[in-house]
Amino acid sequence: MSFPLLTVTAAVPAAGAILTAAVPAARRTAAKWLALLVSLATLACAAVVFARFEPGGARYQLVESHSWIREFGVRYELGVDGIGVALIALTALLIPFIVLAGWHDADPSPSSSSRGYPNDRVDSRWRPTQGFFAMILMVEAMVILSFEATDVFLFYILFEAMLIPMYFLIGGFGDRAHAGSDSNAAAQRSYAAVKFLLYNLIGGLIMLAAVIGLYVVAGGFSLPEIIAARANGTLDMATNTERWLFLGFFFAFAVKAPLWPLHTWLPNAMGEATAPVAVLITAIVDKVGTFAMLRFCLGLFPEASKWATPVIVALALVSIVYGALLAVGQRDIKRLIAYASISHFGFIVLGIFAMTSQGQSGATLYMVNHGISTAALMLVAGFLISRRGSRLIADYGGVQKVAPVLAGTFLIGGLATLSLPGLAPFVSEFLVLVGAFARYPVAGIIATTGIVLAALYTLVLYQRTMTGPVKEEVRKLPDLRPRELAVVVPLIAVLIFLGVFPQPLTDIVNPSVRHTMSDVQQKDPAPSVPAKNLEAAK
């Protein structure tokens, strides 16, 4: 039996979560270091997965398959393609920075001394730090497993289970920079957490009905077996059945992504969560939704995917323009980044359903690059907000004169968000637009408005917060500390590296995209100007 590398990659953070939660209450610092070491060990495992994956090999590699619930044909079945490998690498890369950035986010507040928990010595019943980092690691384990799962039922369990720790991370460890009283802040956090949970639970319940329907039709849950059966003609779904099942899956994934009009939980969740948890939401957890569109919607229901494409492309365009327009008008830094992410998820969905190799490769790269760029921007924003104690843009001004390194890293994160050439998101956004324009020229043209609006909201945000006269409240703000630099500098380095040399990702992603294009029986449109005409023009 081969070494279960995929299981180990997910088991390391899961075991680390249990150990972190078990650290004695008075040993908060030990819990932090344990969580950081576990996240680095997980990154090492993910690097081995990346290195062992062969782009020209089998579609699903490092496969593990064991019987789980024999009566219903449910198996513990794992396997990765190039898309899954890229997203596992993203997840494992970001978690150490999330842990470092949130180093003090779960420390008892100054008011905790009135509860009898002074300084670092806290009562055994009061364990926020251990719980905070344990839940981050548990989410990491579930997300990694969801990228590895090739059994539909196993994926569904993970898809839903990750909601539980996320609910507590949003509602129990919210942003302390909140206008108003403590009771109002707690109410806002509770509202955001409940809204997140309800939206995703409703999507999950609809998906559960579709999963049961899939079992009735296909007689099992194994994704590779169902795809093979559809390809060789031994499984033939009725048209209406396939469309209803597709809608059940897609609805759940569109909530998770999120796609307009199912997006409204995201600004609340990102606004009320701490900056590291906001990154966990949009850079990691939400990618499960777009990943599942590629793996499950297109793989299981190819004809229904093509049938629904015009409507989904239209929804993606609305997300791009609507999210960007609302970002322009935001007064809250974190909510601005949340609406920008909604716009970016619109680009990802557009690339997936453009049904071109450029579009789907670009969408996969966009998932990775958006995760890194949003992490850089949001974490620097979180460092800024923690210094001033306010999320409002109007409360800042002239920061670049008192904290130039903070302002510079904030600018680079913002420029990555607007897809500046030379930074990683440019490559993915360019591929998405090329792929969309090849099949849907009008959609490609409309989507470019998102680029213009991104430049507007990013540069206006920088101008209002970092330039101009120095406001009295920000005059004594300290610049980035060593721990914060250790978070931001590597992320910026990765953005630059992938911006000028994206080949390590494209080499593993492109073969998987070709498999997906084969599933839906689509080929790239022929160029409108044949190559021989171009040669003649020379």
Coordinates of C-alpha atoms in Angstrom, one line a residue:
M1 CA 0.0 0.0 0.0
S2 CA 1.4 3.4 -1.0
F3 CA 1.9 6.1 1.6
P4 CA -1.4 8.0 2.1
L5 CA 0.1 11.5 1.4
L6 CA -3.2 13.2 0.8
T7 CA -4.7 11.9 4.1
V8 CA -1.6 13.0 6.0
T9 CA -1.7 16.5 4.4
A10 CA -5.2 17.0 5.9
A11 CA -4.6 15.0 9.1
V12 CA -1.7 17.2 10.2
P13 CA -3.8 20.3 10.7
A14 CA -6.7 18.3 12.1
A15 CA -4.4 16.7 14.7
G16 CA -2.8 20.1 15.3
A17 CA -6.3 21.6 16.0
I18 CA -6.9 19.0 18.7
L19 CA -3.5 19.5 20.3
T20 CA -3.9 23.3 20.2
A21 CA -7.3 23.1 21.8
A22 CA -5.8 20.9 24.6
V23 CA -3.1 23.4 25.5
P24 CA -3.6 24.6 29.1
A25 CA -5.5 27.8 29.4
A26 CA -2.6 29.7 30.9
R27 CA -0.3 28.8 28.0
R28 CA -1.6 31.0 25.3
T29 CA 1.8 31.7 23.8
A30 CA 2.5 28.0 23.6
A31 CA -0.8 27.4 21.7
K32 CA 0.1 30.1 19.2
W33 CA 3.5 28.6 18.5
L34 CA 2.0 25.1 18.2
A35 CA -0.5 26.3 15.7
L36 CA 2.2 28.1 13.7
L37 CA 4.5 25.0 13.6
V38 CA 1.5 22.8 12.6
S39 CA 0.7 25.1 9.7
L40 CA 4.3 25.1 8.6
A41 CA 4.3 21.2 8.7
T42 CA 1.1 21.2 6.6
L43 CA 2.8 23.6 4.1
A44 CA 5.7 21.1 3.9
C45 CA 3.2 18.2 3.2
A46 CA 1.5 20.4 0.5
A47 CA 4.9 21.0 -1.1
V48 CA 5.5 17.3 -1.3
V49 CA 2.1 16.9 -3.0
F50 CA 3.0 19.6 -5.5
A51 CA 6.3 18.0 -6.2
R52 CA 5.0 14.5 -6.7
F53 CA 2.1 15.6 -9.0
E54 CA 3.0 14.7 -12.6
P55 CA 1.2 17.1 -15.0
G56 CA 1.3 14.6 -17.9
G57 CA 0.2 11.7 -15.8
A58 CA -3.2 10.3 -14.8
R59 CA -6.1 12.7 -14.3
Y60 CA -6.4 11.9 -10.6
Q61 CA -3.1 11.1 -8.8
L62 CA -2.0 10.1 -5.3
V63 CA -5.3 8.2 -5.2
E64 CA -6.6 6.7 -1.9
S65 CA -9.8 4.6 -1.8
H66 CA -11.3 2.8 1.1
S67 CA -14.9 1.6 1.8
W68 CA -16.7 3.8 4.2
I69 CA -20.5 3.2 4.2
R70 CA -20.7 0.1 2.1
E71 CA -24.6 -0.1 2.1
F72 CA -24.8 3.2 0.2
G73 CA -21.6 2.9 -1.9
V74 CA -19.9 5.7 0.0
R75 CA -16.1 5.6 0.0
Y76 CA -13.3 7.5 1.5
E77 CA -11.9 8.3 -1.9
L78 CA -9.2 11.0 -2.5
G79 CA -7.3 12.1 -5.5
V80 CA -5.9 15.3 -6.9
D81 CA -5.8 16.9 -10.3
G82 CA -3.8 20.0 -11.2
I83 CA -6.6 22.3 -10.1
G84 CA -6.8 20.7 -6.7
V85 CA -3.0 20.7 -6.2
A86 CA -2.9 24.5 -6.9
L87 CA -5.6 25.2 -4.4
I88 CA -4.1 22.9 -1.7
A89 CA -0.8 24.8 -2.2
L90 CA -2.7 28.1 -1.8
T91 CA -4.4 27.0 1.4
A92 CA -1.3 25.6 3.0
L93 CA 0.7 28.8 2.0
L94 CA -1.8 31.2 3.5
I95 CA -2.6 29.6 6.8
P96 CA 0.9 30.3 8.4
F97 CA 0.4 34.0 7.5
I98 CA -3.1 34.0 8.9
V99 CA -1.8 32.5 12.2
L100 CA 1.0 35.1 12.4
A101 CA -1.3 38.0 11.5
G102 CA -3.9 36.9 14.1
W103 CA -1.2 36.4 16.8
H104 CA -3.0 38.8 19.2
D105 CA -6.5 38.7 17.8
A106 CA -7.8 36.2 20.4
D107 CA -6.0 37.6 23.4
P108 CA -8.3 38.5 26.3
S109 CA -9.3 42.1 25.9
P110 CA -8.3 44.7 28.6
S111 CA -11.7 44.3 30.1
S112 CA -11.1 40.6 30.8
S113 CA -9.2 41.6 34.1
S114 CA -12.6 42.6 35.5
R115 CA -13.7 39.1 34.9
G116 CA -10.9 37.8 37.0
Y117 CA -8.5 37.0 34.1
P118 CA -5.6 39.4 34.6
N119 CA -2.7 39.6 32.1
D120 CA -1.5 36.2 30.7
R121 CA -3.0 34.1 33.6
V122 CA -6.5 33.3 32.6
D123 CA -9.2 31.1 34.1
S124 CA -9.4 27.5 32.8
R125 CA -13.0 28.3 31.6
W126 CA -11.8 31.2 29.4
R127 CA -9.8 29.7 26.5
P128 CA -10.2 32.1 23.5
T129 CA -6.7 31.8 22.2
Q130 CA -6.6 28.0 22.0
G131 CA -10.0 27.8 20.4
F132 CA -9.3 30.5 17.9
F133 CA -6.2 28.9 16.5
A134 CA -7.6 25.3 16.8
M135 CA -10.6 26.3 14.6
I136 CA -8.3 27.9 12.0
L137 CA -6.4 24.6 11.7
M138 CA -9.6 22.6 11.6
V139 CA -10.9 24.7 8.7
E140 CA -7.6 24.2 6.9
A141 CA -8.0 20.4 7.3
M142 CA -11.5 20.4 6.0
V143 CA -10.7 22.7 3.0
I144 CA -7.7 20.6 2.0
L145 CA -9.8 17.4 2.2
S146 CA -12.5 19.0 0.1
F147 CA -9.9 19.8 -2.6
E148 CA -8.9 16.1 -2.5
A149 CA -12.2 14.3 -2.2
T150 CA -13.4 12.5 -5.3
D151 CA -16.4 10.9 -3.5
V152 CA -19.4 13.3 -3.8
F153 CA -20.9 12.3 -0.5
L154 CA -17.5 12.8 1.3
F155 CA -17.2 16.2 -0.3
Y156 CA -20.6 17.2 0.8
I157 CA -19.8 16.3 4.4
L158 CA -16.7 18.5 4.3
F159 CA -18.5 21.2 2.4
E160 CA -21.0 21.5 5.3
A161 CA -18.8 20.7 8.3
M162 CA -16.5 23.6 7.7
L163 CA -19.4 26.0 8.4
I164 CA -19.3 25.1 12.1
P165 CA -15.8 26.5 13.0
M166 CA -16.3 29.4 10.6
Y167 CA -19.5 30.4 12.4
F168 CA -17.6 30.6 15.7
L169 CA -14.6 32.4 14.2
I170 CA -16.9 35.1 12.8
G171 CA -19.3 35.4 15.8
G172 CA -17.0 34.7 18.6
F173 CA -13.8 36.5 17.6
G174 CA -15.0 39.5 15.8
D175 CA -13.2 42.7 14.9
R176 CA -12.5 44.9 17.9
A177 CA -12.4 48.1 15.7
H178 CA -16.2 48.7 15.8
A179 CA -18.0 51.9 16.1
G180 CA -20.5 52.0 18.9
S181 CA -20.9 50.1 22.2
D182 CA -19.6 46.7 23.0
S183 CA -23.1 45.3 23.0
N184 CA -23.8 46.7 19.5
A185 CA -20.5 45.2 18.2
A186 CA -21.5 41.8 19.6
A187 CA -24.9 42.1 18.0
Q188 CA -23.4 42.9 14.6
R189 CA -21.0 40.0 14.9
S190 CA -23.8 37.7 15.8
Y191 CA -25.9 38.9 12.9
A192 CA -23.0 38.4 10.5
A193 CA -22.3 34.9 11.8
V194 CA -25.9 33.8 11.7
K195 CA -26.4 35.2 8.2
F196 CA -23.3 33.4 7.0
L197 CA -24.5 30.1 8.5
L198 CA -28.1 30.4 7.2
Y199 CA -27.2 31.2 3.7
N200 CA -24.7 28.4 3.4
L201 CA -26.9 25.9 5.3
I202 CA -29.8 26.6 2.9
G203 CA -27.5 26.0 -0.1
G204 CA -26.2 22.9 1.6
L205 CA -29.7 21.5 2.1
I206 CA -30.6 22.0 -1.5
M207 CA -27.3 20.3 -2.5
L208 CA -28.1 17.4 -0.2
A209 CA -31.3 16.8 -2.2
A210 CA -29.3 16.8 -5.4
V211 CA -26.7 14.5 -3.9
I212 CA -29.4 12.0 -3.1
G213 CA -30.8 12.4 -6.5
L214 CA -27.4 11.7 -8.0
Y215 CA -27.2 8.5 -6.1
V216 CA -30.6 7.4 -7.3
V217 CA -29.6 8.0 -10.9
A218 CA -25.9 7.0 -10.9
G219 CA -26.0 4.3 -8.2
G220 CA -22.9 5.6 -6.4
F221 CA -20.9 8.7 -5.5
S222 CA -17.5 8.2 -7.1
L223 CA -16.7 11.1 -9.3
P224 CA -14.2 9.3 -11.6
E225 CA -16.6 6.4 -12.0
I226 CA -19.6 8.6 -12.9
I227 CA -17.5 10.6 -15.4
A228 CA -16.2 7.4 -17.0
A229 CA -19.8 6.0 -17.1
R230 CA -21.1 9.1 -18.8
A231 CA -18.2 9.1 -21.3
N232 CA -18.7 5.4 -22.4
G233 CA -22.5 5.7 -22.5
T234 CA -23.3 3.3 -19.7
L235 CA -24.9 6.2 -17.7
D236 CA -27.4 8.3 -19.5
M237 CA -29.3 11.0 -17.5
A238 CA -32.6 12.3 -18.7
T239 CA -32.3 15.9 -19.7
N240 CA -34.6 17.4 -17.1
T241 CA -33.1 15.2 -14.4
E242 CA -29.6 16.4 -15.2
R243 CA -30.7 20.0 -15.2
W244 CA -32.4 19.8 -11.8
L245 CA -29.4 18.0 -10.3
F246 CA -27.1 20.6 -11.8
L247 CA -29.1 23.5 -10.3
G248 CA -29.0 21.8 -6.9
F249 CA -25.2 21.6 -6.9
F250 CA -24.7 25.0 -8.6
F251 CA -26.9 26.9 -6.1
A252 CA -24.9 25.6 -3.1
F253 CA -21.6 26.5 -4.9
A254 CA -22.9 30.0 -5.9
V255 CA -23.7 30.7 -2.3
K256 CA -20.3 29.7 -1.2
A257 CA -18.4 31.5 -4.0
P258 CA -20.4 33.9 -3.6
L259 CA -22.2 34.9 -6.8
W260 CA -24.8 37.7 -7.2
P261 CA -27.6 37.7 -5.9
L262 CA -26.5 35.2 -3.3
H263 CA -23.6 37.3 -2.1
T264 CA -25.0 39.5 0.7
W265 CA -23.6 37.5 3.5
L266 CA -20.0 38.2 2.5
P267 CA -19.7 41.9 3.3
N268 CA -21.2 41.4 6.7
A269 CA -19.0 38.4 7.5
M270 CA -15.7 40.0 6.3
G271 CA -16.6 43.3 7.9
E272 CA -17.3 41.9 11.4
A273 CA -14.6 39.2 11.4
T274 CA -11.0 39.9 12.3
A275 CA -8.7 40.6 9.2
P276 CA -7.1 37.1 9.3
V277 CA -10.5 35.4 9.5
A278 CA -11.7 37.6 6.7
V279 CA -8.8 36.3 4.6
L280 CA -9.7 32.7 5.7
I281 CA -13.2 33.3 4.3
T282 CA -12.6 34.9 1.0
A283 CA -9.1 33.6 0.1
I284 CA -9.6 30.0 1.1
V285 CA -13.1 28.9 2.1
D286 CA -14.9 30.6 -0.7
K287 CA -12.6 29.0 -3.3
V288 CA -14.3 25.6 -2.4
G289 CA -17.3 26.9 -4.2
T290 CA -15.6 27.9 -7.5
F291 CA -13.4 24.8 -7.4
A292 CA -16.6 22.6 -7.1
M293 CA -18.1 24.3 -10.1
L294 CA -15.2 23.1 -12.1
R295 CA -14.9 19.6 -10.6
F296 CA -18.5 18.6 -10.0
C297 CA -20.9 20.8 -12.0
L298 CA -18.9 20.5 -15.3
G299 CA -17.8 16.9 -14.6
L300 CA -21.1 15.4 -13.4
F301 CA -23.5 17.5 -15.5
P302 CA -21.8 18.5 -18.8
E303 CA -25.0 19.0 -20.9
A304 CA -26.8 20.9 -18.1
S305 CA -23.7 23.1 -17.6
K306 CA -23.8 24.1 -21.3
W307 CA -27.6 24.7 -21.0
A308 CA -27.2 27.0 -18.1
T309 CA -24.1 28.8 -19.4
P310 CA -25.8 32.0 -20.8
V311 CA -27.6 32.7 -17.5
I312 CA -24.5 32.0 -15.4
V313 CA -22.4 34.3 -17.6
A314 CA -25.0 37.0 -17.2
L315 CA -24.9 36.6 -13.4
A316 CA -21.1 36.7 -13.5
L317 CA -21.2 39.9 -15.4
V318 CA -23.6 41.4 -12.8
S319 CA -21.3 40.3 -10.0
I320 CA -18.3 41.9 -11.7
V321 CA -19.9 45.3 -12.3
Y322 CA -22.2 45.4 -9.2
G323 CA -19.4 44.4 -6.8
A324 CA -17.1 47.0 -8.2
L325 CA -19.6 49.7 -8.2
L326 CA -20.5 49.1 -4.5
A327 CA -16.8 49.0 -3.7
V328 CA -16.4 52.5 -5.1
G329 CA -19.1 53.8 -2.7
Q330 CA -17.9 52.1 0.5
R331 CA -16.8 54.1 3.6
D332 CA -15.6 51.0 5.4
I333 CA -12.2 49.6 4.4
K334 CA -13.0 46.0 5.0
R335 CA -16.4 46.1 3.3
L336 CA -14.7 47.7 0.3
I337 CA -12.4 44.8 0.0
A338 CA -15.4 42.4 0.4
Y339 CA -17.3 44.0 -2.5
A340 CA -14.1 43.9 -4.5
S341 CA -13.9 40.2 -3.9
I342 CA -17.5 39.8 -5.1
S343 CA -16.4 41.4 -8.4
H344 CA -13.4 39.1 -8.6
F345 CA -15.4 36.0 -8.0
G346 CA -17.5 37.2 -10.9
F347 CA -14.4 37.0 -13.1
I348 CA -13.7 33.5 -11.8
V349 CA -17.2 32.2 -12.7
L350 CA -17.0 34.0 -16.1
G351 CA -13.8 32.1 -16.8
I352 CA -15.2 28.8 -15.8
F353 CA -18.4 29.0 -17.9
A354 CA -16.8 30.7 -20.9
M355 CA -16.1 27.0 -21.8
T356 CA -12.6 27.8 -23.2
S357 CA -9.2 26.5 -22.1
Q358 CA -7.9 30.1 -21.6
G359 CA -10.9 31.0 -19.5
Q360 CA -10.8 28.0 -17.3
S361 CA -7.0 28.1 -16.9
G362 CA -7.4 31.8 -16.1
A363 CA -10.2 31.1 -13.6
T364 CA -8.0 28.6 -11.8
L365 CA -5.0 31.0 -11.7
Y366 CA -7.5 33.7 -10.5
M367 CA -8.5 31.6 -7.5
V368 CA -4.9 31.3 -6.5
N369 CA -3.8 34.9 -7.3
H370 CA -6.9 36.4 -5.8
G371 CA -6.2 34.5 -2.6
I372 CA -2.7 35.9 -2.3
S373 CA -3.5 39.5 -3.3
T374 CA -6.5 39.7 -1.1
A375 CA -4.6 38.3 1.8
A376 CA -1.9 40.9 1.3
L377 CA -4.3 43.8 1.1
M378 CA -6.7 42.7 3.9
L379 CA -3.9 41.8 6.3
V380 CA -2.2 45.2 5.8
A381 CA -5.6 46.8 6.2
G382 CA -6.0 44.9 9.4
F383 CA -2.7 46.1 10.8
L384 CA -3.7 49.6 10.0
I385 CA -7.2 49.3 11.6
S386 CA -5.7 47.7 14.7
R387 CA -3.5 50.8 15.2
R388 CA -6.2 53.4 14.7
G389 CA -9.2 51.4 16.1
S390 CA -11.5 52.4 13.1
R391 CA -12.5 50.8 9.9
L392 CA -13.8 54.0 8.4
I393 CA -11.9 55.5 5.5
A394 CA -12.6 59.0 6.6
D395 CA -10.7 58.5 9.9
Y396 CA -7.4 58.2 8.0
G397 CA -5.2 60.5 6.0
G398 CA -1.5 61.1 5.5
V399 CA -0.5 57.6 6.7
Q400 CA 2.3 57.3 4.2
K401 CA 4.2 60.1 6.0
V402 CA 4.2 58.4 9.4
A403 CA 4.2 54.8 8.3
P404 CA 5.8 54.6 4.9
V405 CA 6.4 50.8 4.9
L406 CA 2.8 50.1 5.8
A407 CA 1.6 52.5 3.1
G408 CA 3.9 51.0 0.5
T409 CA 2.8 47.4 1.2
F410 CA -0.8 48.6 1.2
L411 CA -0.3 50.1 -2.2
I412 CA 1.3 47.0 -3.7
G413 CA -1.6 44.9 -2.3
G414 CA -4.1 47.4 -3.9
L415 CA -2.2 47.4 -7.2
A416 CA -2.4 43.6 -7.3
T417 CA -6.1 43.8 -6.6
L418 CA -6.6 46.0 -9.7
S419 CA -4.4 43.5 -11.7
L420 CA -1.4 45.7 -12.5
P421 CA 0.8 44.1 -15.1
G422 CA 3.8 42.5 -13.4
L423 CA 1.8 41.2 -10.5
A424 CA 0.1 37.8 -10.4
P425 CA -3.6 38.7 -10.8
F426 CA -2.9 40.4 -14.2
V427 CA -2.0 37.0 -15.8
S428 CA -5.2 35.3 -14.6
E429 CA -7.5 38.3 -15.4
F430 CA -6.0 38.6 -18.9
L431 CA -6.6 34.9 -19.6
V432 CA -10.2 35.1 -18.3
L433 CA -10.9 38.0 -20.6
V434 CA -9.3 36.4 -23.6
G435 CA -11.2 33.2 -23.0
A436 CA -14.5 35.0 -22.5
F437 CA -14.0 37.2 -25.5
A438 CA -13.3 34.2 -27.7
R439 CA -16.7 32.7 -27.2
Y440 CA -18.8 35.6 -25.9
P441 CA -17.3 38.9 -27.2
V442 CA -20.0 41.1 -25.7
A443 CA -19.5 39.5 -22.3
G444 CA -15.7 40.1 -22.6
I445 CA -16.3 43.7 -23.3
I446 CA -18.7 44.2 -20.4
A447 CA -16.3 42.5 -18.1
T448 CA -13.5 45.0 -18.9
T449 CA -15.5 47.6 -17.1
G450 CA -14.6 45.8 -13.9
I451 CA -11.0 46.6 -14.5
V452 CA -11.7 50.3 -14.8
L453 CA -13.8 50.3 -11.7
A454 CA -11.1 48.3 -9.8
A455 CA -8.6 51.1 -10.6
L456 CA -11.0 53.6 -9.3
Y457 CA -11.9 52.1 -5.9
T458 CA -8.3 51.0 -5.3
L459 CA -6.6 54.3 -6.0
V460 CA -9.3 56.3 -4.3
L461 CA -8.9 54.1 -1.2
Y462 CA -5.2 54.7 -1.2
Q463 CA -5.5 58.4 -1.8
R464 CA -8.0 59.0 1.0
T465 CA -6.2 56.9 3.6
M466 CA -2.5 57.3 2.8
T467 CA -2.0 60.7 1.1
G468 CA -2.9 64.2 2.1
P469 CA -2.4 66.0 5.4
V470 CA -1.6 63.9 8.4
K471 CA -4.6 63.6 10.6
E472 CA -3.9 64.1 14.3
E473 CA -5.3 60.7 15.2
V474 CA -2.8 58.9 12.9
R475 CA 0.2 61.1 13.7
K476 CA 1.7 58.6 16.1
L477 CA 0.8 55.4 14.3
P478 CA 3.8 53.0 14.3
D479 CA 5.1 51.4 11.1
L480 CA 5.0 47.7 10.5
R481 CA 6.7 45.6 13.1
P482 CA 8.9 42.6 12.4
R483 CA 6.1 40.1 12.9
E484 CA 3.9 42.0 10.5
L485 CA 6.7 42.3 7.9
A486 CA 7.1 38.6 8.1
V487 CA 3.5 38.3 7.0
V488 CA 3.4 40.8 4.2
V489 CA 6.8 40.6 2.6
P490 CA 6.6 36.9 1.5
L491 CA 3.1 37.5 0.1
I492 CA 4.3 40.4 -2.0
A493 CA 7.3 38.3 -3.2
V494 CA 4.9 35.6 -4.3
L495 CA 2.7 38.1 -6.1
I496 CA 5.7 39.4 -8.0
F497 CA 7.1 35.9 -8.8
L498 CA 3.9 34.6 -10.2
G499 CA 3.3 37.8 -12.0
V500 CA 6.5 37.4 -14.1
F501 CA 6.8 33.6 -14.0
P502 CA 3.4 31.9 -13.8
Q503 CA 4.6 28.7 -15.5
P504 CA 4.8 26.5 -12.4
L505 CA 1.1 26.9 -12.0
T506 CA 0.1 26.8 -15.6
D507 CA 2.0 23.6 -16.2
I508 CA 0.0 21.7 -13.6
V509 CA -3.3 23.4 -14.3
N510 CA -3.5 23.2 -18.1
P511 CA -3.8 19.4 -18.4
S512 CA -6.6 19.3 -15.9
V513 CA -8.4 22.0 -17.8
R514 CA -8.1 19.9 -21.0
H515 CA -9.8 17.1 -19.1
T516 CA -12.6 19.4 -18.0
M517 CA -13.1 20.7 -21.6
S518 CA -13.3 17.1 -22.7
D519 CA -16.0 16.4 -20.1
V520 CA -18.2 19.1 -21.5
Q521 CA -17.2 18.2 -25.1
Q522 CA -16.1 21.7 -25.9
K523 CA -13.2 23.0 -28.0
D524 CA -11.8 26.4 -28.2
P525 CA -13.4 28.6 -30.9
A526 CA -11.3 29.0 -34.0
P527 CA -9.5 32.4 -34.3
S528 CA -11.6 34.9 -36.3
V529 CA -8.4 35.7 -38.3
P530 CA -6.7 32.5 -39.4
A531 CA -3.0 32.2 -38.9
K532 CA -2.3 32.0 -42.6
N533 CA -3.9 35.4 -43.1
L534 CA -1.7 36.9 -40.5
E535 CA 1.4 35.4 -42.2
A536 CA 0.2 36.9 -45.5
A537 CA -0.2 40.3 -43.9
K538 CA 3.4 40.2 -42.8

